[in-house]
Coordinates of C-alpha atoms and ligand atoms in Angstrom, one line a residue:
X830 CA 46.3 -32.3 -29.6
X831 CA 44.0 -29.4 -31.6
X832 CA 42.8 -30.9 -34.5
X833 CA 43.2 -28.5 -37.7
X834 CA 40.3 -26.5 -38.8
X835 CA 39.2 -27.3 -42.4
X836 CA 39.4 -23.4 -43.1
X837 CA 43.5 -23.1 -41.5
X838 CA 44.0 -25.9 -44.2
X839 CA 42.4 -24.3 -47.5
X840 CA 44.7 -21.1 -46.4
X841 CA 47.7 -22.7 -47.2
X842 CA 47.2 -22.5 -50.5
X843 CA 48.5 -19.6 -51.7
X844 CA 47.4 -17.3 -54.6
X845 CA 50.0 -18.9 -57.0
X846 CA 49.4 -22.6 -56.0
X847 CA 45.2 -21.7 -56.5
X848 CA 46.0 -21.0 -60.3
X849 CA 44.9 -23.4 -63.0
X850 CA 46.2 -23.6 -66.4
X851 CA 43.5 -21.8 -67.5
X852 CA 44.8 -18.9 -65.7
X853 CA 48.2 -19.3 -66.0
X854 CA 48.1 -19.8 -70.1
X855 CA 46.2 -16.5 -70.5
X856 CA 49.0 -14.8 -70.2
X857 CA 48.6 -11.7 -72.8
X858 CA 52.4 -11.6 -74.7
X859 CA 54.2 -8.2 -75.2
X860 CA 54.5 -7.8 -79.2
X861 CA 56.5 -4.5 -79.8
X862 CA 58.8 -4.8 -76.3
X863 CA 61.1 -7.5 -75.5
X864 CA 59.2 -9.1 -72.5
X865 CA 59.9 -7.6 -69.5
X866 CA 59.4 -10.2 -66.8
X867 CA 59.3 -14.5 -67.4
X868 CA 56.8 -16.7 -66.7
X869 CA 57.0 -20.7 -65.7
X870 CA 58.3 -23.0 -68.1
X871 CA 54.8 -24.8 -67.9
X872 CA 53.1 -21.5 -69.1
X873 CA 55.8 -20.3 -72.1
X874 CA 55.3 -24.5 -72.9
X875 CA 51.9 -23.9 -73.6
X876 CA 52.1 -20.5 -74.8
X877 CA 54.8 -21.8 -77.4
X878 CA 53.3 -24.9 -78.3
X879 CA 49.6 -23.1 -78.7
X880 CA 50.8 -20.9 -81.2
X881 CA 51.8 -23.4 -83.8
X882 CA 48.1 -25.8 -83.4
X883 CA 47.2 -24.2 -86.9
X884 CA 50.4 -24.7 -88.6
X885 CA 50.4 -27.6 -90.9
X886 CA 50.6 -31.0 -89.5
X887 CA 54.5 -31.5 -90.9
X888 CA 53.4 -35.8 -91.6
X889 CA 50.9 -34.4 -94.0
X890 CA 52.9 -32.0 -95.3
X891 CA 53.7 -33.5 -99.1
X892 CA 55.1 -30.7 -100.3
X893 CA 58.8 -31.0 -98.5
X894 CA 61.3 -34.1 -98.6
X895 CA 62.3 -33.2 -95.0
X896 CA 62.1 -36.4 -93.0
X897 CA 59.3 -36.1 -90.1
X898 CA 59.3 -39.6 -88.8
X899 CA 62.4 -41.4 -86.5
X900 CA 61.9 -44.3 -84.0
X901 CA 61.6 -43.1 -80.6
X902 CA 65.6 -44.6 -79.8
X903 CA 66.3 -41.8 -82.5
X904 CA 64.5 -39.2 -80.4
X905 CA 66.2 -40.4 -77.6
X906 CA 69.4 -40.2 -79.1
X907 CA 68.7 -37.1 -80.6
X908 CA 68.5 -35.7 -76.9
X909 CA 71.9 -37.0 -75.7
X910 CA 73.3 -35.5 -78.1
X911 CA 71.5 -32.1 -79.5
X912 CA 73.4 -29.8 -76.9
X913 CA 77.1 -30.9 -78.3
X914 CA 78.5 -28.7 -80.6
X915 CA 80.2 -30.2 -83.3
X916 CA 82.5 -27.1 -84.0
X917 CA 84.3 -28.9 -81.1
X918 CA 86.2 -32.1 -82.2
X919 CA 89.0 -31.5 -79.5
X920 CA 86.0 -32.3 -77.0
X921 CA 83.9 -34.6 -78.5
X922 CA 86.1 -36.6 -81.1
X923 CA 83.9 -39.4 -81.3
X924 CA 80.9 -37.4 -82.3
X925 CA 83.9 -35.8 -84.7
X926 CA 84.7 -39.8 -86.0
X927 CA 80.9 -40.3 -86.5
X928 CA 81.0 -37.6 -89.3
X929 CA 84.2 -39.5 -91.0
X930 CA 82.6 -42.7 -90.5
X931 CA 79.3 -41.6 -92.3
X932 CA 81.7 -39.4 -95.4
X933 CA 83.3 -42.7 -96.0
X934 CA 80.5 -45.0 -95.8
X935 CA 78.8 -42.6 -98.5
X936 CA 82.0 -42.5 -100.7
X937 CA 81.5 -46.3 -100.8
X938 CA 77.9 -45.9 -101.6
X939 CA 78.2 -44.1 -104.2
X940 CA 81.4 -45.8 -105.4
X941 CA 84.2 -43.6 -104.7
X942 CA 87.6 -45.0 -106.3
X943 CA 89.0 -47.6 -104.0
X944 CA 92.4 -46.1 -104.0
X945 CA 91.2 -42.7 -103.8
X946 CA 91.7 -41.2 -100.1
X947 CA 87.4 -40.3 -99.3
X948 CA 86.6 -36.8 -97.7
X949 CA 83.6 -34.6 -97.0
X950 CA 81.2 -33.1 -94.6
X951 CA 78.1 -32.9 -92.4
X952 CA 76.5 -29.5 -93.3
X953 CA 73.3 -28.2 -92.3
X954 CA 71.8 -29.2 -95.5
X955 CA 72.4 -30.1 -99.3
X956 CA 72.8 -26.0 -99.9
X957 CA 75.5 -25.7 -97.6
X958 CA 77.1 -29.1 -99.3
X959 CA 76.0 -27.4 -102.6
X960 CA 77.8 -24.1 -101.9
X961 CA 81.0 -26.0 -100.6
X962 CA 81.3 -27.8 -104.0
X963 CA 80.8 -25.3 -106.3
X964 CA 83.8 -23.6 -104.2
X965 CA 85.8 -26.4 -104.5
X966 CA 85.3 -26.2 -108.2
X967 CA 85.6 -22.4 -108.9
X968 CA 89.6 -22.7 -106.8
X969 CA 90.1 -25.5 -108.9
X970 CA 89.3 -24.0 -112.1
X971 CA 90.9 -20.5 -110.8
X972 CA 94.3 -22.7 -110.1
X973 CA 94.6 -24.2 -113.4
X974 CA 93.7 -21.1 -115.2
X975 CA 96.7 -18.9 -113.2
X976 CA 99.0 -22.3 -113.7
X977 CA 98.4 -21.7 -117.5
X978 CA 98.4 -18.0 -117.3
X979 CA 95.2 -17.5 -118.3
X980 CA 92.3 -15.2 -117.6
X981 CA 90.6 -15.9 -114.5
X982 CA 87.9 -13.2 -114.4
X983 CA 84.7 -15.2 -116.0
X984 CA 84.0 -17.9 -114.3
X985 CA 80.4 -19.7 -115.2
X986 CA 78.2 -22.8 -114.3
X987 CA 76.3 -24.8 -116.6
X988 CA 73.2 -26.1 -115.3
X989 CA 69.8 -26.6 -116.0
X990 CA 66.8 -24.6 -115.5
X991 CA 65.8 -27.1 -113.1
X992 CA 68.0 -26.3 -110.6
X993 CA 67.1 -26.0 -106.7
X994 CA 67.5 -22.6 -106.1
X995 CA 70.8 -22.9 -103.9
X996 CA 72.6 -22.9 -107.3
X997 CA 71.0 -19.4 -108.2
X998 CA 72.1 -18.3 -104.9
X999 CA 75.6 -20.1 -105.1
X1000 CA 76.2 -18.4 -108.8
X1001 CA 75.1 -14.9 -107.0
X1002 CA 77.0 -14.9 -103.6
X1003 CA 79.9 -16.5 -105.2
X1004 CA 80.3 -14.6 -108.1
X1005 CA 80.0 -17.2 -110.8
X1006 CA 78.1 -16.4 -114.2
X1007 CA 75.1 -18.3 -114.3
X1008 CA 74.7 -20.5 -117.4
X1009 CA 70.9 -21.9 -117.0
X1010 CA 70.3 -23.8 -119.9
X1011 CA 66.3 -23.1 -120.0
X1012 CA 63.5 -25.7 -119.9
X1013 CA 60.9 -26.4 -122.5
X1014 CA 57.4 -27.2 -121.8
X1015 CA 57.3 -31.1 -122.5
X1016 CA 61.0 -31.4 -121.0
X1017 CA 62.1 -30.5 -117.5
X1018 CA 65.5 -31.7 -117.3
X1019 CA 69.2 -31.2 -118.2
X1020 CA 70.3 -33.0 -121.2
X1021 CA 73.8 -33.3 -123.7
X1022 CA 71.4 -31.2 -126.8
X1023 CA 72.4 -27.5 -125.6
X1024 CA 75.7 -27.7 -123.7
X1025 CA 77.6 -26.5 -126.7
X1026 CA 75.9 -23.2 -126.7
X1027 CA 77.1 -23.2 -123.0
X1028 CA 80.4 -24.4 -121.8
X1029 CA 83.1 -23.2 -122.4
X1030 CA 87.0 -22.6 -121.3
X1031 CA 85.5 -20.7 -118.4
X1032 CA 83.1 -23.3 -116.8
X1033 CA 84.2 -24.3 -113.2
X1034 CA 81.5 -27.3 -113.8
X1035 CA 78.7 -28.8 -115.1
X1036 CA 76.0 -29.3 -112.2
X1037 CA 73.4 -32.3 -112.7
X1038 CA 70.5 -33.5 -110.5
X1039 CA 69.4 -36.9 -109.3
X1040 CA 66.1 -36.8 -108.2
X1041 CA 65.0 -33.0 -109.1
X1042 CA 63.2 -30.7 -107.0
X1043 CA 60.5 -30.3 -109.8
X1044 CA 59.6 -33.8 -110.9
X1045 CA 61.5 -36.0 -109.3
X1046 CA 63.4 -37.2 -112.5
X1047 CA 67.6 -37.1 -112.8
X1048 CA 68.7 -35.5 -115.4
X1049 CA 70.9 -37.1 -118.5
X1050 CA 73.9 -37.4 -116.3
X1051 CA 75.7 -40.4 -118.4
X1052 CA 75.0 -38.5 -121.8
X1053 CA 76.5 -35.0 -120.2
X1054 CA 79.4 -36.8 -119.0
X1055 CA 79.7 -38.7 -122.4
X1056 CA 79.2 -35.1 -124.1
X1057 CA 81.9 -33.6 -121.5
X1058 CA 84.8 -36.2 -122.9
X1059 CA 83.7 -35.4 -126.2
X1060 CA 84.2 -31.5 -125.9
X1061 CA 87.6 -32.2 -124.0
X1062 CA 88.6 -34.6 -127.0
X1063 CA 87.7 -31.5 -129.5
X1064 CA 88.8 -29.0 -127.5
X1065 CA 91.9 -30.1 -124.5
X1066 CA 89.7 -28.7 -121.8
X1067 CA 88.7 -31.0 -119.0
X1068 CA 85.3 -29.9 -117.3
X1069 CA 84.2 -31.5 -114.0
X1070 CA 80.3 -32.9 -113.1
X1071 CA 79.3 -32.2 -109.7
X1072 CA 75.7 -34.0 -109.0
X1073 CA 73.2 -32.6 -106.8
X1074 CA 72.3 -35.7 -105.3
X1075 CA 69.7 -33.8 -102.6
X1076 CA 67.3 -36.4 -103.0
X1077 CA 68.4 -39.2 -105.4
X1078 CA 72.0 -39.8 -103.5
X1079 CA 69.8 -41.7 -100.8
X1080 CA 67.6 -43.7 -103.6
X1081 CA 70.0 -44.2 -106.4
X1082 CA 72.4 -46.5 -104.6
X1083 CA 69.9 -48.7 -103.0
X1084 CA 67.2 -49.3 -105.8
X1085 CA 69.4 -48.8 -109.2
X1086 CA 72.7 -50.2 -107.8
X1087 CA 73.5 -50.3 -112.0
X1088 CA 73.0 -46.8 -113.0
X1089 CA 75.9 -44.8 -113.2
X1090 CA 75.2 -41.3 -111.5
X1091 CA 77.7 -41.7 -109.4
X1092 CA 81.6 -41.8 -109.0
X1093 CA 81.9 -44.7 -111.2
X1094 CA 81.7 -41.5 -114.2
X1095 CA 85.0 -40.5 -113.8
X1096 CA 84.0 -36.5 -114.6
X1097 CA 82.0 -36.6 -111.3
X1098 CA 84.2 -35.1 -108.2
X1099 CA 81.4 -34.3 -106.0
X1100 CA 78.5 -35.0 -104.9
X1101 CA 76.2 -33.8 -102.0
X1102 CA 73.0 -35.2 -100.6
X1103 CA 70.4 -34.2 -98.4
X1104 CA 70.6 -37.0 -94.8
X1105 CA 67.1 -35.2 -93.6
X1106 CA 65.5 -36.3 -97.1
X1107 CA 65.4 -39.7 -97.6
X1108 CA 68.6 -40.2 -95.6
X1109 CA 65.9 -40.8 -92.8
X1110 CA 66.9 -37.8 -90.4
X1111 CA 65.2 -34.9 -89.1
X1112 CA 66.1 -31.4 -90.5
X1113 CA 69.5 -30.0 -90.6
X1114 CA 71.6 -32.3 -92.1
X1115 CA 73.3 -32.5 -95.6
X1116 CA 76.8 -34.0 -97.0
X1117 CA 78.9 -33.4 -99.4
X1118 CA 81.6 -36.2 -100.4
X1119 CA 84.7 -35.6 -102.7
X1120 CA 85.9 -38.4 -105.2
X1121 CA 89.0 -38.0 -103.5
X1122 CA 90.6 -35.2 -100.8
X1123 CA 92.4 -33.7 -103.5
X1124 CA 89.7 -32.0 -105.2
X1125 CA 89.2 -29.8 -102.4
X1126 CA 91.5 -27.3 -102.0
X1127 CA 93.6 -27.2 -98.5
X1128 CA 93.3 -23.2 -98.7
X1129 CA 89.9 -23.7 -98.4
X1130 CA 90.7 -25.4 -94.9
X1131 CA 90.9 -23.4 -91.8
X1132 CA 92.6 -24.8 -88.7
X1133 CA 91.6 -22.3 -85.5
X1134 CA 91.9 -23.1 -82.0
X1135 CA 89.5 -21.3 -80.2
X1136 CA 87.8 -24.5 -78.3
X1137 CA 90.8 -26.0 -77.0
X1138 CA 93.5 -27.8 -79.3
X1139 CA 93.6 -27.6 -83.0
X1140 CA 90.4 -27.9 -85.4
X1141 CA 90.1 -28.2 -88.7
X1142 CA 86.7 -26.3 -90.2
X1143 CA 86.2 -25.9 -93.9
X1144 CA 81.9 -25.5 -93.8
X1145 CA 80.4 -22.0 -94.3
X1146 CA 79.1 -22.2 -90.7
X1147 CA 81.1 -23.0 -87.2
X1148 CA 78.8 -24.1 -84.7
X1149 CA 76.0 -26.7 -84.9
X1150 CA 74.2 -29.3 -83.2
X1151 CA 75.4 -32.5 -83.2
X1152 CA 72.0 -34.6 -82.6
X1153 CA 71.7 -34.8 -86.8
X1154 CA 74.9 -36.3 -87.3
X1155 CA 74.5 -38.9 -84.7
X1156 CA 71.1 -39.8 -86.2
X1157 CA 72.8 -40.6 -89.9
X1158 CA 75.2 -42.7 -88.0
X1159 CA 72.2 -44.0 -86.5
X1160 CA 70.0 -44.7 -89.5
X1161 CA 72.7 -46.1 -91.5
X1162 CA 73.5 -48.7 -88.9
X1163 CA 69.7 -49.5 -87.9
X1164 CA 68.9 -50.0 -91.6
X1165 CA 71.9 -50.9 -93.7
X1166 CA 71.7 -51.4 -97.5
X1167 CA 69.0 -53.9 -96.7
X1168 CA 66.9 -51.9 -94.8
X1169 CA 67.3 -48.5 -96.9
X1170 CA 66.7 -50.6 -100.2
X1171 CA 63.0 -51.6 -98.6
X1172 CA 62.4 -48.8 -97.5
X1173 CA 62.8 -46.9 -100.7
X1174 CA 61.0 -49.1 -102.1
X1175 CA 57.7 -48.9 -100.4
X1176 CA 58.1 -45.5 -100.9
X1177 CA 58.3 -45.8 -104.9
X1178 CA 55.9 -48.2 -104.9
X1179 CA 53.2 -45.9 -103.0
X1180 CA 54.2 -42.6 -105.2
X1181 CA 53.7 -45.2 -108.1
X1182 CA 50.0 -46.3 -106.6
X1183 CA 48.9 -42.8 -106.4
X1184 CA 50.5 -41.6 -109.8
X1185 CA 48.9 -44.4 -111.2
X1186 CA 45.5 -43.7 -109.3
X1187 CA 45.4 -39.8 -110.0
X1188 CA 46.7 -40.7 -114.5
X1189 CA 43.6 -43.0 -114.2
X1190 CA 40.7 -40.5 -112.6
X1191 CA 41.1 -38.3 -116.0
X1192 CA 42.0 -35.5 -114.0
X1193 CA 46.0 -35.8 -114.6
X1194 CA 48.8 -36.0 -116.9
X1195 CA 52.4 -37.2 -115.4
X1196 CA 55.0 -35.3 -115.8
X1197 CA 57.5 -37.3 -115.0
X1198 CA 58.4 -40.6 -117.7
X1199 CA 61.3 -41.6 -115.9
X1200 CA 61.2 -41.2 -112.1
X1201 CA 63.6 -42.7 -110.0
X1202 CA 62.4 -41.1 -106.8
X1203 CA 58.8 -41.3 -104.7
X1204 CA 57.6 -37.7 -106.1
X1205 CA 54.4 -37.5 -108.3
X1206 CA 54.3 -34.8 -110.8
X1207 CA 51.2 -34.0 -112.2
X1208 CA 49.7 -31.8 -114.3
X1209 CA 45.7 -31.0 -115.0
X1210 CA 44.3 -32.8 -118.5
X1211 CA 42.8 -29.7 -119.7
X1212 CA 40.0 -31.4 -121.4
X1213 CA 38.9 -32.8 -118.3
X1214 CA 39.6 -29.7 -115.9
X1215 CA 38.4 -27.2 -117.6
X1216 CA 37.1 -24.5 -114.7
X1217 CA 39.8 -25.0 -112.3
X1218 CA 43.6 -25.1 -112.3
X1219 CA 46.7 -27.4 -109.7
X1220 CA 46.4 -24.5 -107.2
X1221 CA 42.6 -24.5 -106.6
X1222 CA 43.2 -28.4 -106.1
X1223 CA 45.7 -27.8 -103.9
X1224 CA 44.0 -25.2 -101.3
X1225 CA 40.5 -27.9 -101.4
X1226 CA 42.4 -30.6 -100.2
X1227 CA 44.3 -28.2 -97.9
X1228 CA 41.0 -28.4 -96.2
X1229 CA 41.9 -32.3 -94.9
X1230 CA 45.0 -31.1 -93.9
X1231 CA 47.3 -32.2 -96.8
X1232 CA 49.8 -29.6 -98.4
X1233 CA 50.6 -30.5 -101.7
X1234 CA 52.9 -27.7 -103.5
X1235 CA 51.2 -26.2 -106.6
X1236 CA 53.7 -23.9 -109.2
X1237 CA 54.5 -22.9 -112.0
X1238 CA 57.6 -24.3 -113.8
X1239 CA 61.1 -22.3 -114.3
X1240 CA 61.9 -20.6 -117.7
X1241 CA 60.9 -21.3 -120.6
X1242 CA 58.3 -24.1 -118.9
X1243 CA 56.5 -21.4 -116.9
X1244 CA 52.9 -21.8 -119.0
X1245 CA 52.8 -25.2 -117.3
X1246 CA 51.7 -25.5 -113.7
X1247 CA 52.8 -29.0 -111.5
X1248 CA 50.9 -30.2 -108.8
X1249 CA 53.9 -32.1 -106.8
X1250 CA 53.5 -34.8 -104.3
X1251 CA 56.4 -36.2 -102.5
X1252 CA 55.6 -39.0 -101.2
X1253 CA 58.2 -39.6 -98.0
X1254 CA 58.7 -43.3 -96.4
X1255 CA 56.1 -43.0 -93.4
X1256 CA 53.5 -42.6 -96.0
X1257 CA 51.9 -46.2 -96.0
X1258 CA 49.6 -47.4 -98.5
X1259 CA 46.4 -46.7 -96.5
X1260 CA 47.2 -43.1 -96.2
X1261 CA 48.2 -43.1 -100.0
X1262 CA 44.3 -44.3 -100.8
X1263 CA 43.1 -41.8 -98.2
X1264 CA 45.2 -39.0 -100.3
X1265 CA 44.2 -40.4 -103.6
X1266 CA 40.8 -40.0 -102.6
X1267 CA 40.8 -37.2 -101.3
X1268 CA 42.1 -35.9 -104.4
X1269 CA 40.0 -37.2 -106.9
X1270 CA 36.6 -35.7 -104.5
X1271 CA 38.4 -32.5 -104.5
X1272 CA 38.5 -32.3 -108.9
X1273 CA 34.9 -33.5 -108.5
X1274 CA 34.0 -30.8 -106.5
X1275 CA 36.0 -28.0 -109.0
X1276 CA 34.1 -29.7 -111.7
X1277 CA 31.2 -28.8 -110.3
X1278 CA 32.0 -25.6 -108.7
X1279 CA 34.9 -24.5 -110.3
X1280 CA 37.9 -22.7 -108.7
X1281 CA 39.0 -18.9 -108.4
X1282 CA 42.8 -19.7 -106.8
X1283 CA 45.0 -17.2 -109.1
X1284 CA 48.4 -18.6 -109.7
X1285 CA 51.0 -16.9 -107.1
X1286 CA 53.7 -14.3 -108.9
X1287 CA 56.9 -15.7 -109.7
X1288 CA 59.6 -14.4 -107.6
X1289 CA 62.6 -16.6 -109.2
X1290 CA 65.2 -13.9 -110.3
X1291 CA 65.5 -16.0 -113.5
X1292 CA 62.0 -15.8 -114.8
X1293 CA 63.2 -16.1 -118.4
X1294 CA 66.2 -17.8 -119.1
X1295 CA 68.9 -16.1 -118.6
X1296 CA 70.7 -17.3 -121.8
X1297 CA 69.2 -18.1 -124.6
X1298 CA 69.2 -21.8 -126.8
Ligands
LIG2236 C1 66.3 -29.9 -101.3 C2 67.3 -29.7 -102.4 C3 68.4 -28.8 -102.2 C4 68.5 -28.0 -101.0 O1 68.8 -28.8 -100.0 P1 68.5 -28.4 -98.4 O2 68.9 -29.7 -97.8 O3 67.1 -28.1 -98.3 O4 69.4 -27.3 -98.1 C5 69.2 -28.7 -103.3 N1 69.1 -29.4 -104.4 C6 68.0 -30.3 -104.6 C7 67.9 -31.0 -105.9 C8 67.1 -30.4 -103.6 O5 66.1 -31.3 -103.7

């Protein structure tokens, strides 16, 4: 037999097989044309992945509540399941049951009325659960008012200038009057001492927050709801609390079990919360539970039967992944009351560390007196920072890779700037020293150098309060 030649076996490597990565990834990308021809799923891989190395690293990105950590059984759970659509119940009933199972074990959380029948839903996030209850409310309100043949052409909102701004979009695409009762520099939250100026026979609801988007704090729900039965007393008309729950709905319960935000006021009807905050699941998943199925209106139900047998869809969208759902079912079973209730925990106790930390370099004043949730709200002691402002600190310690959000507060607050810190559970205490310290060399620095970071325009359609005190 011929033995081969070492030259007939380098020839069998064709052009293709002789290309490294280094070739293969330098693949120039079509911007204005769709691309014309593929390329291997190792190369677009790369490509893709390449692309995003100087977006932020999401675990040291402060400035969101989105959860970025899950085991890896999550992960591997989250792959099972990602390509089932939950639009389909007819197929995948179990996945459907999951939901249920998650609605009522949150209805119980938060204290739902035993004899009361629970419903709800997985949406893609607290502003689709948001947008679903203010619906629920305006048909409510629009019933009544036709039942007593009355005007049905004004409805408002009362809320407070705090508000995440799925309520400003809410009021907008839906129609609804917006009554923002403004902020004041010294007090960022919704209480009882301006509501009369604002509700009336008209308002579909009262919306409060546990656990705001601006400093973390809950607004006055117990003296709103105590104000509500008041006005009905003087006045005959019932008004319903919704609470935007976002963050708080997954804190509340398992660190305050005795503070009534929740369904045990009998004004709240609904109540959404965000499961990829600190429900513990990657992003999109939000819910929004009824104190009972009665509130929401069945002509808000559709029943189509497009996928194969009947279903039953009352969210703004149809199809979705499945993968987040699956997760909440997850988390809730991994952790429990137990496990959530430590875990919330650590994470107050770090935010309170660095809060504590940041109050003591000089630099800061707290914004927030009574925080129920891990977010540190700070702004500069001007006596100390004199020659730079929350933005400047912001973009220096950018340069370690944290984002922490700098802004200006909503009307009338908006002379005050907030440097915000969330601090989410994978957070440990080390990194909260790193972050501290990173913090207080970055003011050092300013001190020394001063900053030149001009505070960004507002863009909030409400600049100044809408309605007046
Ligand atoms: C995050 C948040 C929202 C919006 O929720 P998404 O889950 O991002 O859609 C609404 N309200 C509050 C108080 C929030 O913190």
């Amino acid at each position: 037999m011929a033995q081969k030649s070492s030259a007939e076996t380098v020839s069998v490597s064709t052009p293709e097989q002789r290309l490294t990565p280094y070739d293969e990834f330098n693949i120039p990308i079509p911007r204005e044309e769709f691309p014309e021809q593929g390329m291997s799923a190792r190369a677009a891989l790369a490509l893709v992945n390449s692309e995003c190395w100087t977006d932020a690293n999401p675990m040291l990105n402060l400035s969101s509540f989105v959860t970025t950590y899950i085991e890896p059984e999550a992960k591997e759970l989250a792959l099972q399941h990602f390509h089932k659509n939950f639009a389909d119940p007819d197929m995948y009933p179990h996945t459907k049951g999951t939901e249920f199972q998650c609605v009522k074990w949150l209805h119980d959380l938060w204290n739902g009325p035993k004899d009361a029948t629970p419903y709800g839903s997985a949406t893609i996030g607290s502003s689709e659960a948001c947008m679903l209850g203010g619906l629920a409310h305006k048909w409510n309100w629009r019933e009544a008012r036709e039942k007593a043949g009355k005007d049905t052409s004004r409805p408002n909102m009362v809320t407070g200038g705090n508000v995440q701004i799925v309520w400003k979009k809410f009021l907008r695409y839906f129609d609804v009057e917006p009554r923002i009762v403004p902020l004041r520099p010294g007090n960022y939250r919704l209480t009882a001492e301006h509501l009369d100026k604002y509700v009336d026979e008209n308002t579909i609801c009262v919306v409060a927050i546990a656990g705001q988007t601006f400093t973390g704090e809950d607004d006055d729900i117990q003296e709103i709801h105590d104000w509500l039965d008041a006005y009905e007393k003087r006045t005959g008309i019932s008004i319903p609390m919704h609470i935007d729950g976002a963050s708080g709905g997954f804190i509340n319960p398992f660190l305050y079990p005795d503070y009534k935000w929740d369904f045990r006021l009998p004004r709240v009807q609904s109540i959404n919360a965000s499961g990829h905050k600190y429900g513990l699941v990657p992003p999109g998943l939000g819910w929004v539970v009824f104190r009972d199925r009665k509130i929401f209106n069945e002509k808000l139900v559709f029943y189509v039967n497009y996928l194969g047998g009947e279903a039953a869809t009352a969210t703004l969208n149809f199809s979705k992944g499945s993968a987040a759902i699956i997760l909440q079912y997850y988390q809730m079973l991994r952790l429990g009351r137990d496990g959530y209730t430590r875990v919330m925990r650590h994470a107050v106790e770090n935010a309170g560390y660095l809060r504590n930390r940041l109050v003591d370099s000089g630099f800061f004043k707290i914004m927030n007196e009574t925080q129920r949730i891990p977010v540190v709200a700070l702004t500069l002691d001007k006596t100390k920072a004199k020659n730079f402002n929350e933005f400047d600190v912001s973009a220096k310690v950018r340069e370690k890779g944290w984002v922490l959000a700098a802004y200006s507060m909503p009307a009338d607050a908006q002379s005050v700037n907030s440097l915000r810190i969330v601090i989410r559970p994978h957070i440990n205490r080390n990194t909260v020293e790193n972050l501290a310290d990173d913090i207080e060399r970055a003011c050092e620095f300013l001190s020394k150098h001063g900053g030149n970071v001009k505070p960004p325009e507002l863009h909030d359609p409400y600049k100044t309060s809408p309605v007046k005190c």
